[in-house]
Coordinates of C-alpha atoms and ligand atoms in Angstrom, one line a residue:
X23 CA -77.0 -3.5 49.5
X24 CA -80.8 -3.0 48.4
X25 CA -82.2 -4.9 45.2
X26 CA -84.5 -3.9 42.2
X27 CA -87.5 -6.8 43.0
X28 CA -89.8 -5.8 41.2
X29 CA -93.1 -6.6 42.3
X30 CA -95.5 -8.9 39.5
X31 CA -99.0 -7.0 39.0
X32 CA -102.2 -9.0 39.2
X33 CA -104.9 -7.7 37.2
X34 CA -108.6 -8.0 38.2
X35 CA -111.0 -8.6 35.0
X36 CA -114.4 -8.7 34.3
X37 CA -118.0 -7.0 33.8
X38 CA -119.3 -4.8 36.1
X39 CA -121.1 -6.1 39.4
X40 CA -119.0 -9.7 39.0
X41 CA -117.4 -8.6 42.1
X42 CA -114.4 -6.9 41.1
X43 CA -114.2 -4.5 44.0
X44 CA -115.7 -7.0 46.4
X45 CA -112.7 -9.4 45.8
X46 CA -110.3 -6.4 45.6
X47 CA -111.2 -5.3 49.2
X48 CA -111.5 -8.6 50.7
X49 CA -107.5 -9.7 49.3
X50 CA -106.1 -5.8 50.0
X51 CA -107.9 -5.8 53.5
X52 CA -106.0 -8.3 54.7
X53 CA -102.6 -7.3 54.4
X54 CA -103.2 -3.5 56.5
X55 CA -101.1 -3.6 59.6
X56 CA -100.9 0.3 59.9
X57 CA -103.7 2.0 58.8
X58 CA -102.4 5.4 57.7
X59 CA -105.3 7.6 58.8
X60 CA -104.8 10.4 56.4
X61 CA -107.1 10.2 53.1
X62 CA -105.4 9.7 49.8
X63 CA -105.2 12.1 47.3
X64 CA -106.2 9.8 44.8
X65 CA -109.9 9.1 46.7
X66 CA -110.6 5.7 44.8
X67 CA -107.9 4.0 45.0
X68 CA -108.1 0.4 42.4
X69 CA -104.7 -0.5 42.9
X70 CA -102.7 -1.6 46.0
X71 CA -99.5 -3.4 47.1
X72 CA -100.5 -6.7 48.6
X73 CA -98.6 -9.0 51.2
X74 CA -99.9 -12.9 51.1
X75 CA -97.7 -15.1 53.3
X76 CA -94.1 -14.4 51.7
X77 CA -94.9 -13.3 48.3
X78 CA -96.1 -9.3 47.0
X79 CA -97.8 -8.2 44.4
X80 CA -99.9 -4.8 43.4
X81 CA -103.7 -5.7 42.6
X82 CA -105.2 -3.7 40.6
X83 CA -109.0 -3.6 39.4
X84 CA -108.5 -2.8 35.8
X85 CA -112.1 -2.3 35.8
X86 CA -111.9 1.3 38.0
X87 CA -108.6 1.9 36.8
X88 CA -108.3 4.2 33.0
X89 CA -112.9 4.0 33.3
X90 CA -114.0 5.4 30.2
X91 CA -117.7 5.9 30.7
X92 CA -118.0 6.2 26.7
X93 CA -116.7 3.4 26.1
X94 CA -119.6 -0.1 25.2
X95 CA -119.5 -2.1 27.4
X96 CA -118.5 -4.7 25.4
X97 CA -115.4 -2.4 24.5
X98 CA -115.1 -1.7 27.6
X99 CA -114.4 -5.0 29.1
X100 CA -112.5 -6.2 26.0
X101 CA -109.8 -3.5 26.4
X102 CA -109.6 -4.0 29.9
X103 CA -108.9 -7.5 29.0
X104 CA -106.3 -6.3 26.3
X105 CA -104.5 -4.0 29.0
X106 CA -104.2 -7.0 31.3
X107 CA -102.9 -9.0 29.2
X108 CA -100.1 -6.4 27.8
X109 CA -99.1 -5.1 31.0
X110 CA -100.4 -7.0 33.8
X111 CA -98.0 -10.5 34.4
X112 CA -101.2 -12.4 36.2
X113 CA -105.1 -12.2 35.3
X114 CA -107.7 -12.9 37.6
X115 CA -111.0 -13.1 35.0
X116 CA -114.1 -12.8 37.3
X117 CA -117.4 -14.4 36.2
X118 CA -120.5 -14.0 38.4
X119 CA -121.8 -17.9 39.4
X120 CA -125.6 -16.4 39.7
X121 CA -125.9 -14.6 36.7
X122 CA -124.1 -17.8 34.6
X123 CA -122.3 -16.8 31.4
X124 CA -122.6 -14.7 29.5
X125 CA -121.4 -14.0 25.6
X126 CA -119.0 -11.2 27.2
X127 CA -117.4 -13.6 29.4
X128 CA -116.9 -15.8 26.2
X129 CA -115.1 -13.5 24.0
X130 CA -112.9 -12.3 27.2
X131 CA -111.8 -16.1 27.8
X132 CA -111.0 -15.7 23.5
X133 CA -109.0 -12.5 24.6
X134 CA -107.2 -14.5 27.8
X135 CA -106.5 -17.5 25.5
X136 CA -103.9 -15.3 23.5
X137 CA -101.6 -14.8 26.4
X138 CA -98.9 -17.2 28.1
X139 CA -99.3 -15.6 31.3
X140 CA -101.0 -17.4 33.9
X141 CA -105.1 -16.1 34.1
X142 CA -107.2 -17.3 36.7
X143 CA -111.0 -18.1 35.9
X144 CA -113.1 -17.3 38.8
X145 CA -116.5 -17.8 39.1
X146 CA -117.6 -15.3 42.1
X147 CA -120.5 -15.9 43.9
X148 CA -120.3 -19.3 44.7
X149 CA -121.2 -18.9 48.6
X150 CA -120.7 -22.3 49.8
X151 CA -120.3 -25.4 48.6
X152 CA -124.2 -26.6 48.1
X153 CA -124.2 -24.1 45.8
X154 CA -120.8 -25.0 44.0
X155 CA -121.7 -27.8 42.2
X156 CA -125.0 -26.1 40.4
X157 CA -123.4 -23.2 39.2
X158 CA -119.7 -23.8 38.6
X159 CA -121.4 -26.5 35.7
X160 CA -122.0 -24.5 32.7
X161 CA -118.5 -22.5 33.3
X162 CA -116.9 -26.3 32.1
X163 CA -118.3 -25.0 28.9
X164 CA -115.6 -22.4 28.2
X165 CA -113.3 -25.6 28.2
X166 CA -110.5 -23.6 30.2
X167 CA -108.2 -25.8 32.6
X168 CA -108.9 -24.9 35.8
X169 CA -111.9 -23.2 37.2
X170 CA -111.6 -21.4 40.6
X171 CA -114.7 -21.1 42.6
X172 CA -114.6 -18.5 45.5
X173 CA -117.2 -15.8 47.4
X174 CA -115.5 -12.9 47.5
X175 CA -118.3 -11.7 50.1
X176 CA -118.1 -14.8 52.3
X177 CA -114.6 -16.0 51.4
X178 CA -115.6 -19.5 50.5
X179 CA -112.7 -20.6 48.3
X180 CA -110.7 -17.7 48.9
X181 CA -107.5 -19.5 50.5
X182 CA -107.6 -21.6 48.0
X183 CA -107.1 -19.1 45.3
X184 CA -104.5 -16.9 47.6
X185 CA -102.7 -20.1 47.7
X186 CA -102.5 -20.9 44.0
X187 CA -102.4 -16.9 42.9
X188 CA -99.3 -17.3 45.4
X189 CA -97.9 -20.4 43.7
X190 CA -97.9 -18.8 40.5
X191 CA -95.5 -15.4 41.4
X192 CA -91.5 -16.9 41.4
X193 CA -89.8 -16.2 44.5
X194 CA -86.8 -16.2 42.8
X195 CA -87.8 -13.0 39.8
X196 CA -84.2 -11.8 39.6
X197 CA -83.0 -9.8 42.5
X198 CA -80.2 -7.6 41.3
X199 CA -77.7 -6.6 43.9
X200 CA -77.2 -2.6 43.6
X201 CA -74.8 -0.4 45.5
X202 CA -75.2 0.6 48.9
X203 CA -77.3 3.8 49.0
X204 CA -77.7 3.5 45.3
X205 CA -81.4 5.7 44.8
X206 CA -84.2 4.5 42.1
X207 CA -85.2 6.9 40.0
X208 CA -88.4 7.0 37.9
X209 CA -89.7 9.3 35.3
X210 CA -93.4 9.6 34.8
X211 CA -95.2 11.8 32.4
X212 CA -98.2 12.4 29.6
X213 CA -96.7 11.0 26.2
X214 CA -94.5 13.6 24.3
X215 CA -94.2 15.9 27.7
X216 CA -90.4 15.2 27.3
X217 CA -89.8 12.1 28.9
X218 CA -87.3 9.9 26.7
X219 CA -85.9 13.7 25.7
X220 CA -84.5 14.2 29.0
X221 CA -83.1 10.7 30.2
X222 CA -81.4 11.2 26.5
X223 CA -80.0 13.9 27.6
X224 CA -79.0 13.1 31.6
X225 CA -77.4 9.9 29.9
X226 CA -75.9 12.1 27.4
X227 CA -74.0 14.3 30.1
X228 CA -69.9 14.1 30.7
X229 CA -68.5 12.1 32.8
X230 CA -71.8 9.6 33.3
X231 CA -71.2 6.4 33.3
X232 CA -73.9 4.3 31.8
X233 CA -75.1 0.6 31.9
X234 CA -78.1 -1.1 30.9
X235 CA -79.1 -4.0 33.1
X236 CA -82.0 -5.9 31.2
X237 CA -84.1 -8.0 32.1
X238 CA -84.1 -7.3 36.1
X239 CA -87.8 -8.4 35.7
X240 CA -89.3 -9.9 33.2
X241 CA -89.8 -7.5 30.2
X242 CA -88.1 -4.3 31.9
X243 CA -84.5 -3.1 31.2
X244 CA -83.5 -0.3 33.9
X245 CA -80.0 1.8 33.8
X246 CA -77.5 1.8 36.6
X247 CA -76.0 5.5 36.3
X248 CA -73.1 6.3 37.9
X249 CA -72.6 9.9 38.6
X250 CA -68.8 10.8 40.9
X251 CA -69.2 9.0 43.8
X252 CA -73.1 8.0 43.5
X253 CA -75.1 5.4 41.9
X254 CA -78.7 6.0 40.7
X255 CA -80.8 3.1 39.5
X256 CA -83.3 5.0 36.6
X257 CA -86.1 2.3 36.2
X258 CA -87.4 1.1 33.0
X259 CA -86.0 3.3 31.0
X260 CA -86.3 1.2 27.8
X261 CA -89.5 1.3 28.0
X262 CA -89.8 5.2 28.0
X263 CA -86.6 5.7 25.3
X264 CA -87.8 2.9 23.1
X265 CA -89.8 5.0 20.0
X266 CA -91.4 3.9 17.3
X267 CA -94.4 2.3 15.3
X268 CA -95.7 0.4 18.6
X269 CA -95.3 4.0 20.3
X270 CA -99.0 4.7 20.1
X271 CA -100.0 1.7 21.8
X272 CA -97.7 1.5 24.4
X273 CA -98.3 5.4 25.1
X274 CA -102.4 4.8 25.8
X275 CA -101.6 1.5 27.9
X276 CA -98.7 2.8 29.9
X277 CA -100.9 3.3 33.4
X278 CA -100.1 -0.4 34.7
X279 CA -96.4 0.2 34.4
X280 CA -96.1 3.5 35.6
X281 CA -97.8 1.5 38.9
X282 CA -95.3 -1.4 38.9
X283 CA -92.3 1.0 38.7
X284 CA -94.1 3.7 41.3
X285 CA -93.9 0.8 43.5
X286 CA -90.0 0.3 43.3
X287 CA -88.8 3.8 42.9
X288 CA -87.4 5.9 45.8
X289 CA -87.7 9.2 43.3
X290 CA -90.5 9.6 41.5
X291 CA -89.6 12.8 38.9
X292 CA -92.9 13.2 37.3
X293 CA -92.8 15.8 34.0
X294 CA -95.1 18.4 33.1
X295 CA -95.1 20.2 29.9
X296 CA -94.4 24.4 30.8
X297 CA -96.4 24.8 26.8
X298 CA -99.5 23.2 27.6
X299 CA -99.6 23.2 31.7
X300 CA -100.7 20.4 34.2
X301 CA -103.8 18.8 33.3
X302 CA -105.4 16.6 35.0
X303 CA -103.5 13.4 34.4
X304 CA -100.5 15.3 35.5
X305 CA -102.3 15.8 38.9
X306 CA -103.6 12.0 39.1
X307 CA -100.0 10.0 38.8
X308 CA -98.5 13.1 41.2
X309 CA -101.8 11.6 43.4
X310 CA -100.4 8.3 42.8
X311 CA -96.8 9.2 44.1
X312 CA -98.3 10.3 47.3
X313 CA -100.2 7.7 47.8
X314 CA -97.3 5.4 47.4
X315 CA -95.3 7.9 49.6
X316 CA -92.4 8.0 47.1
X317 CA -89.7 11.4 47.0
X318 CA -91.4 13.3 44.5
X319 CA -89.9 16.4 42.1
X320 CA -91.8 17.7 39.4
X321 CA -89.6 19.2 36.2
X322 CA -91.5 21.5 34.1
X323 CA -90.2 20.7 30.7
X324 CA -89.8 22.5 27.6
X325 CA -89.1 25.6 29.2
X326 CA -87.2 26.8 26.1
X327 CA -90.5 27.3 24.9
X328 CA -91.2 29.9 27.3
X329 CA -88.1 31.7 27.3
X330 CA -88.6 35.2 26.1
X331 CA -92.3 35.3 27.7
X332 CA -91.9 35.8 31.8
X333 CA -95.3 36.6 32.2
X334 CA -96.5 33.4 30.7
X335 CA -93.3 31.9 32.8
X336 CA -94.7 33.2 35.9
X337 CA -98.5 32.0 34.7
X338 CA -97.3 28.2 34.3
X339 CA -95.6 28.4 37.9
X340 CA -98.7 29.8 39.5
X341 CA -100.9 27.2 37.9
X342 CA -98.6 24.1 39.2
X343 CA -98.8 25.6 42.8
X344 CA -102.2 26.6 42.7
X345 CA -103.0 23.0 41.3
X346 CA -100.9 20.9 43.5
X347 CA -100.9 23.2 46.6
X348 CA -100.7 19.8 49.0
X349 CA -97.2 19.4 47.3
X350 CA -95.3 22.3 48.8
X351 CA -92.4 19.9 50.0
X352 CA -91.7 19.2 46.3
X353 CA -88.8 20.8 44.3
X354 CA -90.2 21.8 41.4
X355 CA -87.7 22.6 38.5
X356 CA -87.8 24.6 35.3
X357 CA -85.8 22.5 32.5
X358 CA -85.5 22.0 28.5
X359 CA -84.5 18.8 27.8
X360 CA -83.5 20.5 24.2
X361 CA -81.5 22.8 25.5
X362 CA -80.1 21.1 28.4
X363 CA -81.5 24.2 30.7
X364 CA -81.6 23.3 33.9
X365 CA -80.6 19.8 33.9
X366 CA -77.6 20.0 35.9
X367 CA -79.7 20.7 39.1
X368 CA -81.9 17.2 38.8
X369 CA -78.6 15.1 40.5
X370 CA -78.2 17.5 43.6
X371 CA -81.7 17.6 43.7
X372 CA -82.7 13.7 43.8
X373 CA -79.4 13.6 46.0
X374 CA -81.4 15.5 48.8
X375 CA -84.9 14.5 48.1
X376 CA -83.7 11.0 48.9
X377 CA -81.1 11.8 51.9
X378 CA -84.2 12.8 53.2
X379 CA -86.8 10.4 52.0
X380 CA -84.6 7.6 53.8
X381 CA -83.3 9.6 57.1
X382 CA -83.5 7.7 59.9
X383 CA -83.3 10.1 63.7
X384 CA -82.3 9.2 66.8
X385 CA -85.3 8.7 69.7
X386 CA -83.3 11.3 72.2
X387 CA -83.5 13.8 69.1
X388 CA -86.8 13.3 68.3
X389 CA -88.3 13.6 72.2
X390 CA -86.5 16.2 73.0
X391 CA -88.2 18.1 69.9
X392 CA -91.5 16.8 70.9
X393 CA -91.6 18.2 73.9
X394 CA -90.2 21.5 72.6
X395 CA -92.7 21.8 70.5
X396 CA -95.4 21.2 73.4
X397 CA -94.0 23.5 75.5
X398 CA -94.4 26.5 72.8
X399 CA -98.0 25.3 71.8
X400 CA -99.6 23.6 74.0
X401 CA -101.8 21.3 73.4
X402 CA -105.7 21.8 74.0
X403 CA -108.6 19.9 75.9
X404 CA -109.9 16.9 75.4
X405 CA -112.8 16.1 77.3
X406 CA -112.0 17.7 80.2
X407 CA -108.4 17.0 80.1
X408 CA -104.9 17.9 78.7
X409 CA -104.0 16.3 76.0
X410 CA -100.9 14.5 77.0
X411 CA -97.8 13.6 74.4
X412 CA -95.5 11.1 76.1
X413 CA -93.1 10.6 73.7
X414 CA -92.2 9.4 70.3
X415 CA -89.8 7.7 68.0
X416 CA -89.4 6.7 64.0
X417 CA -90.8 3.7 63.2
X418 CA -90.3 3.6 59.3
X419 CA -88.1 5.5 56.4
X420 CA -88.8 6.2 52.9
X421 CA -90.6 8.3 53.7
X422 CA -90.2 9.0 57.6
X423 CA -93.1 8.0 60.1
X424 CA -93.2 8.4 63.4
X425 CA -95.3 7.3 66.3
X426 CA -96.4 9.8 69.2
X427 CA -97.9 8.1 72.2
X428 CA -100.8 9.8 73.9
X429 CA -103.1 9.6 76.1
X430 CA -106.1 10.4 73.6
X431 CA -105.3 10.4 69.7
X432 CA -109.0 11.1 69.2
X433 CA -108.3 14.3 70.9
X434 CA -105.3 14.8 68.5
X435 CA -107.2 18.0 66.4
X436 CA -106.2 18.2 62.4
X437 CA -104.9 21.6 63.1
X438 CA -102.5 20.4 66.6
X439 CA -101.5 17.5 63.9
X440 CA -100.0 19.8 61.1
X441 CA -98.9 22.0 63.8
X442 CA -96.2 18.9 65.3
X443 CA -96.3 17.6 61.6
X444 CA -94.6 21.1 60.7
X445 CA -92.4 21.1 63.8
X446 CA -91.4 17.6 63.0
X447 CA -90.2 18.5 59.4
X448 CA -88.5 22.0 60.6
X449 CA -86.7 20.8 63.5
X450 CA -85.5 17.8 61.5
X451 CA -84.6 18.8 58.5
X452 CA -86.9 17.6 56.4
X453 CA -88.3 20.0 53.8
X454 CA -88.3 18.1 50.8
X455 CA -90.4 15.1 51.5
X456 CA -94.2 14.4 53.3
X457 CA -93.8 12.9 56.3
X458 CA -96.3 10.8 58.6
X459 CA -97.4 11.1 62.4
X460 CA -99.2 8.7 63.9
X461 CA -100.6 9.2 67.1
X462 CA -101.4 5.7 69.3
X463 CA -103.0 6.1 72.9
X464 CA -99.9 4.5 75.4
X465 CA -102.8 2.5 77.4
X466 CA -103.9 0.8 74.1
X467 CA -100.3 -0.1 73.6
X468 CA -99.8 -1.8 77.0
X469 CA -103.3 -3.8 76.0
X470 CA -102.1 -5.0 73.1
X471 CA -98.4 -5.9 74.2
X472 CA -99.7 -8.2 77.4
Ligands
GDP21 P1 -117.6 -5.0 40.4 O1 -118.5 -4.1 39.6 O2 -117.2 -6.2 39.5 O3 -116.5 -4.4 41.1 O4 -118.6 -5.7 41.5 P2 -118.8 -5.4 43.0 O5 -117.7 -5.9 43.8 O6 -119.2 -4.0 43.2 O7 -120.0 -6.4 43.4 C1 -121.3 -6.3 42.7 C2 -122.4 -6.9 43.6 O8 -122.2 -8.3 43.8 C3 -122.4 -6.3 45.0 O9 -123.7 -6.1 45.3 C4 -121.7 -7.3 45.9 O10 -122.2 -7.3 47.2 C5 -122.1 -8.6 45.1 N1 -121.1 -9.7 45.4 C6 -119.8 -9.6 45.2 N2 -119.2 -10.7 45.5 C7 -120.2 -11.6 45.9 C8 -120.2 -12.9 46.4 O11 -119.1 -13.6 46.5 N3 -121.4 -13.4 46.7 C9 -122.5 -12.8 46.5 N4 -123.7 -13.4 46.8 N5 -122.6 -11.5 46.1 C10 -121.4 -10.9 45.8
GDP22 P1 -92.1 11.3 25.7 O1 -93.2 10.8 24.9 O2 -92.5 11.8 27.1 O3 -90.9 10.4 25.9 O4 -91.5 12.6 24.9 P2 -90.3 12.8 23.9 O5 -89.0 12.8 24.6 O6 -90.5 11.8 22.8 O7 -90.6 14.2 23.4 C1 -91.8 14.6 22.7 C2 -91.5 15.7 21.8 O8 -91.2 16.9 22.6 C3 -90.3 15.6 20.9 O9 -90.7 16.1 19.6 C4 -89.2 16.3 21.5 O10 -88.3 16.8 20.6 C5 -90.0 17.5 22.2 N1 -89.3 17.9 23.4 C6 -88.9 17.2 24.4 N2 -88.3 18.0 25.3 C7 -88.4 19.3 24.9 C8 -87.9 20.6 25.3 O11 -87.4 20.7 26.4 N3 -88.2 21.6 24.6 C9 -88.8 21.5 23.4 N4 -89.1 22.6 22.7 N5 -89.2 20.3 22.9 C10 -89.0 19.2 23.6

């Protein structure tokens, strides 16, 4: 069995230099137990799954995430504000103890008032507790029920706050058994790229069985699909299908939601419209699924459109690979949700893109292709000596990671990297999902085991 938990989103809050990204760091920092050493696509990342004790959540800083440098700041901060409290399900307002409040901070506590959801006012800054006292008093002003004094730099108050941020997620946010080996879908996209068109149309197909299964979290409603012998979970999908007068609205603030349901989905199927071409949103949530390390397949949609011109066909193609050359593993798929064009190939497609994305492989296999793969390239030198690979084995799925022991990862060259990385993925199968090495030095190992 796996479940559909999804995962609450905690939204940070609050002017600039309040210590938005201060707090972000110090709470994200401390949940790292692997530190994946290859860069993200996305280089600034403002959002991130967090582990506290036994409860998850993703944190985002609202205030890096959707920056429009046009915007006042006044707008600026009061849409953030409006974003967190439409899509976020806990606020974290920060105020900045040594600068005292401001009239910003006052009409963002208005804002905040408007919501049920639980918002947490902090007053950042406060760096011990002989200052506490001094500063924390004008913030009683604001007449809010609880104020939360912490340092985000120095950590004063910070358990505190994990503690009652921590208190405030439910343990017990519905956790719907699905099938074994039943695979969550997601579809992403720009607004009117297709989106509701073609789950209309998947749901739409013979022989699919369909049910809705609201309220799995809070406001979402996701659709088990049942398709011969498999079960696919597509998440949210109310959310995308539902149209209407609020459509607008929705559309512009849809970023937080895309995160929450990147963060449950095994598939991410993001869609790109073959009329317009990728633009540069299209590139940031396809940044986004990598970084979450989801199965990704792009669709090019619309491709109706395009149907009697096969130069501008093979233009649009180009573009997406030229774009998006770190994507090579993903299947990328011509369709028309009008039409119907191409649909049939999504199932089979997801099908494999997942068989893969959750592989596991047996420690025997996986040495014996290591050292293969040695043999036919060696390795080079590393200060003076030969790098040494002593063996490996798969330490995590979805997607698969691996660990190779050596006797010098800092020896372990980018180029000798791909090289195994490329091996790996060949010998095993696996040409339809990214994949992580990680190198660890075996004397390191026996250090930290004892
Ligand atoms: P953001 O713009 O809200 O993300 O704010 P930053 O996290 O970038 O912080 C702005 C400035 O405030 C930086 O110079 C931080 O070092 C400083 N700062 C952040 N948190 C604290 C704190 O708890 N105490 C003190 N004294 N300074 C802080
Ligand atoms: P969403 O905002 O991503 O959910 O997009 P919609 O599904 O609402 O589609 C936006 C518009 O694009 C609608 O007018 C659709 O009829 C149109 N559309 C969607 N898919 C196709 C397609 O494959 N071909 C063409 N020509 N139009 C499409």
């Amino acid at each position: 069995m796996s479940s559909t938990s999804n995962l609450p989103i905690v939204a940070l809050v609050g002017r600039p230099n309040v210590g938005k990204s201060t707090l972000f760091n110090r709470i994200t920092k401390s949940r790292k137990a692997l530190v994946d050493p290859t860069p993200g696509v996305t280089r600034d990342r403002h959002y991130e799954r967090v582990v506290w004790e036994n409860k998850a959540f993703i944190l985002v800083d609202t205030g890096g995430i959707d920056d429009n440098p046009e915007d006042a700041l006044v707008q600026h901060i009061r849409d953030q504000a409006m974003l967190a409290i439409e899509e976020a399900d806990i606020v974290l307002f920060l105020m900045d103890g040594k600068q005292g409040l401001t009239p910003a901070d006052w009409e963002v506590v208005d804002i905040l008032r408007r919501t049920k959801k639980p918002v947490f006012h902090l007053v950042n800054k406060i760096d011990g507790p002989e200052v506490e006292m001094e500063l924390l008093a004008q913030f009683y002003e604001l007449g809010v029920e609880q104020l939360w004094s912490v340092s985000a730099e120095h950590s004063y108050g910070f358990r505190t706050l994990m503690d009652g941020l921590c208190a405030s997620i439910k343990s017990d946010d519905v956790d719907i058994e699905l099938p074994e080996g039943t695979v969550k879908v997601a579809f992403f996209g720009r607004p009117n790229v297709g989106k509701s068109s073609i789950i209309n149309t998947i749901l739409g197909e013979d022989r699919m069985v369909v049910s809705e299964i609201s309220g799995t979290t809070r406001d979402s409603v996701d659709t088990m699909v049942t398709h011969g012998k498999y079960s696919y979970l597509f998440i949210d999908t109310a959310g995308i299908r539902k149209k209407g007068k609020t459509k607008e609205k929705l559309e512009k603030f849809s970023i937080l939601k895309s995160l929450a349901a990147m963060a449950r989905c095994d598939v991410a199927v993001v869609l790109i419209d073959a009329d317009e071409g990728i633009t540069e949103q299209d590139t940031k949530v396809i940044g986004y699924v990598l970084d979450e390390g989801r199965g990704l397949i792009v669709l090019v949609n619309k491709w109706d459109l395009l149907q009697d011109n096969k130069k501008r066909q093979e233009a649009v193609m180009m573009e997406v690979g030229r774009t998006l050359p770190f994507i090579g593993f993903a299947p990328i798929l011509n369709v028309s949700a009008l039409t119907g064009y191409g649909i049939k190939r999504l199932f089979p497609v997801i099908g494999s893109v997942f068989r893969q994305y959750s592989a596991t492989f047996p420690t025997s296999a996986l040495n014996r292709l290591l050292r293969e793969a040695v043999e036919q390239h060696p390795p080079p030198i590393y200060k003076n000596k030969r790098l040494k690979f002593y063996y490996t084995s798969q330490v995590g799925t979805c997607p698969p990671k691996f660990v190779v022991m050596t006797n010098s990862y800092k020896g372990v060259h980018f180029s000798y990297e791909r090289y195994l990385t490329n091996r790996f993925r060949e010998g095993l199968g696996l040409d339809k999902v990214s994949i992580k090495l990680f190198f660890k030095d075996k004397s390191e190992q026996r250090g930290e085991k004892k």
